[in-house]
Amino acid sequence: MAQRTSAGGPTIAVRRVYDPVDPDDGLRVLVDRLWPRGITKADAHLDDWAKELTPSTELRRALHGGSLTEAEFRTRYRAELDSPAAESARTALLTRAGTGRVTLLTAVRDPSHSHVPALIAYLTEKT
């Protein structure tokens, strides 16, 4: 799942942090708030860990605990992404990536059913 941002921005790809490093990954950015189990920082080959772009602990727990629907989660996550800290992290990430490739790394088994699609929408809509 790769997607180019508008206005000639970077191509955004998503992979699991446990997948082997690909020479075409470009900028490798972990987008999980918690460090993934069973992998060392050296083995992850990260360029950045964008904690400011991840759901808060409270929001993540509410989603996984079943007290939020996916739609409610997306609404609340979007509100968190509109914070000055997230905006600053988004700008820094997109500036650093330029027109190259950014690979968002996550430990979740199925990134399409996580916070990652909402994050990609956020990253691509504001460029």
PDB file of C-alpha atoms in Angstrom:
ATOM      1  CA  MET A   1       0.000   0.000   0.000  1.00  0.00           C
ATOM      2  CA  ALA A   2       1.948   3.021  -1.274  1.00  0.00           C
ATOM      3  CA  GLN A   3       0.465   6.416  -1.877  1.00  0.00           C
ATOM      4  CA  ARG A   4       2.001   9.635  -3.186  1.00  0.00           C
ATOM      5  CA  THR A   5       1.078  12.786  -1.377  1.00  0.00           C
ATOM      6  CA  SER A   6      -0.271  15.710  -3.366  1.00  0.00           C
ATOM      7  CA  ALA A   7       1.906  18.516  -4.733  1.00  0.00           C
ATOM      8  CA  GLY A   8       4.868  16.240  -5.420  1.00  0.00           C
ATOM      9  CA  GLY A   9       5.310  15.166  -1.810  1.00  0.00           C
ATOM     10  CA  PRO A  10       6.741  11.847  -0.675  1.00  0.00           C
ATOM     11  CA  THR A  11       5.418   8.415  -1.467  1.00  0.00           C
ATOM     12  CA  ILE A  12       4.039   6.856   1.718  1.00  0.00           C
ATOM     13  CA  ALA A  13       4.288   3.110   2.214  1.00  0.00           C
ATOM     14  CA  VAL A  14       3.286   0.949   5.181  1.00  0.00           C
ATOM     15  CA  ARG A  15       5.088  -2.117   6.466  1.00  0.00           C
ATOM     16  CA  ARG A  16       5.295  -4.099   9.638  1.00  0.00           C
ATOM     17  CA  VAL A  17       8.355  -3.268  11.703  1.00  0.00           C
ATOM     18  CA  TYR A  18       9.104  -7.006  11.829  1.00  0.00           C
ATOM     19  CA  ASP A  19       9.457  -7.251   8.030  1.00  0.00           C
ATOM     20  CA  PRO A  20      12.998  -7.319   6.627  1.00  0.00           C
ATOM     21  CA  VAL A  21      14.441  -3.961   5.691  1.00  0.00           C
ATOM     22  CA  ASP A  22      13.968  -3.135   2.015  1.00  0.00           C
ATOM     23  CA  PRO A  23      16.517  -0.879   0.297  1.00  0.00           C
ATOM     24  CA  ASP A  24      13.562   1.006  -1.239  1.00  0.00           C
ATOM     25  CA  ASP A  25      12.029   1.871   2.167  1.00  0.00           C
ATOM     26  CA  GLY A  26      13.420   5.382   2.156  1.00  0.00           C
ATOM     27  CA  LEU A  27      12.789   7.165   5.457  1.00  0.00           C
ATOM     28  CA  ARG A  28      11.730   4.516   8.006  1.00  0.00           C
ATOM     29  CA  VAL A  29       9.414   5.894  10.695  1.00  0.00           C
ATOM     30  CA  LEU A  30       7.828   3.949  13.549  1.00  0.00           C
ATOM     31  CA  VAL A  31       4.246   5.130  14.087  1.00  0.00           C
ATOM     32  CA  ASP A  32       3.354   3.166  17.230  1.00  0.00           C
ATOM     33  CA  ARG A  33       3.391   4.752  20.687  1.00  0.00           C
ATOM     34  CA  LEU A  34       4.785   1.600  22.331  1.00  0.00           C
ATOM     35  CA  TRP A  35       8.027  -0.047  21.327  1.00  0.00           C
ATOM     36  CA  PRO A  36       7.292  -3.301  19.422  1.00  0.00           C
ATOM     37  CA  ARG A  37       7.986  -6.506  21.301  1.00  0.00           C
ATOM     38  CA  GLY A  38      10.834  -8.745  20.307  1.00  0.00           C
ATOM     39  CA  ILE A  39      12.806  -6.323  18.162  1.00  0.00           C
ATOM     40  CA  THR A  40      15.814  -4.249  19.082  1.00  0.00           C
ATOM     41  CA  LYS A  41      16.282  -0.655  18.016  1.00  0.00           C
ATOM     42  CA  ALA A  42      19.274  -1.716  15.939  1.00  0.00           C
ATOM     43  CA  ASP A  43      17.251  -4.403  14.137  1.00  0.00           C
ATOM     44  CA  ALA A  44      14.397  -1.980  13.409  1.00  0.00           C
ATOM     45  CA  HIS A  45      16.685   0.311  11.363  1.00  0.00           C
ATOM     46  CA  LEU A  46      14.583   3.375  12.186  1.00  0.00           C
ATOM     47  CA  ASP A  47      15.193   6.903  11.032  1.00  0.00           C
ATOM     48  CA  ASP A  48      12.552   8.302  13.376  1.00  0.00           C
ATOM     49  CA  TRP A  49       9.951   7.324  15.957  1.00  0.00           C
ATOM     50  CA  ALA A  50       7.001   9.686  15.503  1.00  0.00           C
ATOM     51  CA  LYS A  51       5.242   9.293  18.857  1.00  0.00           C
ATOM     52  CA  GLU A  52       3.516  12.666  18.363  1.00  0.00           C
ATOM     53  CA  LEU A  53       1.651  11.184  15.376  1.00  0.00           C
ATOM     54  CA  THR A  54       0.337   8.163  17.256  1.00  0.00           C
ATOM     55  CA  PRO A  55      -2.930   7.823  19.169  1.00  0.00           C
ATOM     56  CA  SER A  56      -2.727   8.685  22.853  1.00  0.00           C
ATOM     57  CA  THR A  57      -2.527   5.826  25.330  1.00  0.00           C
ATOM     58  CA  GLU A  58      -6.076   6.595  26.500  1.00  0.00           C
ATOM     59  CA  LEU A  59      -7.451   6.519  22.955  1.00  0.00           C
ATOM     60  CA  ARG A  60      -5.551   3.360  22.024  1.00  0.00           C
ATOM     61  CA  ARG A  61      -6.795   1.569  25.143  1.00  0.00           C
ATOM     62  CA  ALA A  62     -10.386   2.667  24.503  1.00  0.00           C
ATOM     63  CA  LEU A  63     -10.266   1.269  20.967  1.00  0.00           C
ATOM     64  CA  HIS A  64      -8.681  -2.033  21.955  1.00  0.00           C
ATOM     65  CA  GLY A  65     -10.934  -2.326  25.001  1.00  0.00           C
ATOM     66  CA  GLY A  66     -14.025  -2.067  22.827  1.00  0.00           C
ATOM     67  CA  SER A  67     -15.407   1.114  24.396  1.00  0.00           C
ATOM     68  CA  LEU A  68     -15.084   3.034  21.097  1.00  0.00           C
ATOM     69  CA  THR A  69     -16.354   2.271  17.639  1.00  0.00           C
ATOM     70  CA  GLU A  70     -13.873   2.627  14.814  1.00  0.00           C
ATOM     71  CA  ALA A  71     -15.679   5.793  13.657  1.00  0.00           C
ATOM     72  CA  GLU A  72     -15.468   7.329  17.140  1.00  0.00           C
ATOM     73  CA  PHE A  73     -11.805   6.387  17.294  1.00  0.00           C
ATOM     74  CA  ARG A  74     -11.083   8.102  13.972  1.00  0.00           C
ATOM     75  CA  THR A  75     -12.880  11.281  15.075  1.00  0.00           C
ATOM     76  CA  ARG A  76     -10.985  11.465  18.355  1.00  0.00           C
ATOM     77  CA  TYR A  77      -7.670  10.504  16.747  1.00  0.00           C
ATOM     78  CA  ARG A  78      -8.157  13.223  14.150  1.00  0.00           C
ATOM     79  CA  ALA A  79      -8.687  15.754  16.949  1.00  0.00           C
ATOM     80  CA  GLU A  80      -5.387  14.618  18.485  1.00  0.00           C
ATOM     81  CA  LEU A  81      -3.662  14.992  15.126  1.00  0.00           C
ATOM     82  CA  ASP A  82      -4.853  18.594  14.926  1.00  0.00           C
ATOM     83  CA  SER A  83      -2.737  19.464  17.984  1.00  0.00           C
ATOM     84  CA  PRO A  84       0.281  21.763  17.562  1.00  0.00           C
ATOM     85  CA  ALA A  85       2.672  18.926  18.518  1.00  0.00           C
ATOM     86  CA  ALA A  86       1.269  16.605  15.845  1.00  0.00           C
ATOM     87  CA  GLU A  87       1.258  19.385  13.261  1.00  0.00           C
ATOM     88  CA  SER A  88       4.900  20.125  14.011  1.00  0.00           C
ATOM     89  CA  ALA A  89       5.795  16.420  13.745  1.00  0.00           C
ATOM     90  CA  ARG A  90       3.878  16.125  10.442  1.00  0.00           C
ATOM     91  CA  THR A  91       5.678  19.128   8.977  1.00  0.00           C
ATOM     92  CA  ALA A  92       9.075  17.820  10.104  1.00  0.00           C
ATOM     93  CA  LEU A  93       8.377  14.351   8.692  1.00  0.00           C
ATOM     94  CA  LEU A  94       7.202  15.605   5.308  1.00  0.00           C
ATOM     95  CA  THR A  95      10.049  18.107   5.076  1.00  0.00           C
ATOM     96  CA  ARG A  96      12.618  15.440   5.891  1.00  0.00           C
ATOM     97  CA  ALA A  97      11.102  13.052   3.336  1.00  0.00           C
ATOM     98  CA  GLY A  98      10.929  15.650   0.576  1.00  0.00           C
ATOM     99  CA  THR A  99       9.745  13.931  -2.591  1.00  0.00           C
ATOM    100  CA  GLY A 100      11.255  10.573  -1.635  1.00  0.00           C
ATOM    101  CA  ARG A 101       9.680   7.609   0.055  1.00  0.00           C
ATOM    102  CA  VAL A 102       8.490   7.327   3.656  1.00  0.00           C
ATOM    103  CA  THR A 103       7.789   3.891   5.074  1.00  0.00           C
ATOM    104  CA  LEU A 104       5.498   3.995   8.092  1.00  0.00           C
ATOM    105  CA  LEU A 105       6.322   1.064  10.353  1.00  0.00           C
ATOM    106  CA  THR A 106       3.892  -0.528  12.769  1.00  0.00           C
ATOM    107  CA  ALA A 107       3.754  -3.676  14.871  1.00  0.00           C
ATOM    108  CA  VAL A 108       0.041  -4.312  14.276  1.00  0.00           C
ATOM    109  CA  ARG A 109      -0.788  -7.469  12.364  1.00  0.00           C
ATOM    110  CA  ASP A 110      -3.168  -5.741   9.960  1.00  0.00           C
ATOM    111  CA  PRO A 111      -2.236  -2.096   9.422  1.00  0.00           C
ATOM    112  CA  SER A 112      -5.405  -1.489   7.393  1.00  0.00           C
ATOM    113  CA  HIS A 113      -7.429  -2.043  10.595  1.00  0.00           C
ATOM    114  CA  SER A 114      -5.460   0.301  12.822  1.00  0.00           C
ATOM    115  CA  HIS A 115      -4.675   3.986  13.200  1.00  0.00           C
ATOM    116  CA  VAL A 116      -2.420   3.902  10.137  1.00  0.00           C
ATOM    117  CA  PRO A 117      -5.055   4.664   7.432  1.00  0.00           C
ATOM    118  CA  ALA A 118      -6.218   7.717   9.405  1.00  0.00           C
ATOM    119  CA  LEU A 119      -2.606   8.819   9.785  1.00  0.00           C
ATOM    120  CA  ILE A 120      -1.957   8.465   6.060  1.00  0.00           C
ATOM    121  CA  ALA A 121      -5.080  10.507   5.318  1.00  0.00           C
ATOM    122  CA  TYR A 122      -3.831  13.195   7.696  1.00  0.00           C
ATOM    123  CA  LEU A 123      -0.358  13.233   6.148  1.00  0.00           C
ATOM    124  CA  THR A 124      -1.629  13.393   2.575  1.00  0.00           C
ATOM    125  CA  GLU A 125      -4.497  15.833   2.920  1.00  0.00           C
ATOM    126  CA  LYS A 126      -2.439  18.723   4.204  1.00  0.00           C
ATOM    127  CA  THR A 127       0.296  18.709   1.592  1.00  0.00           C
TER     128      THR A 127
END
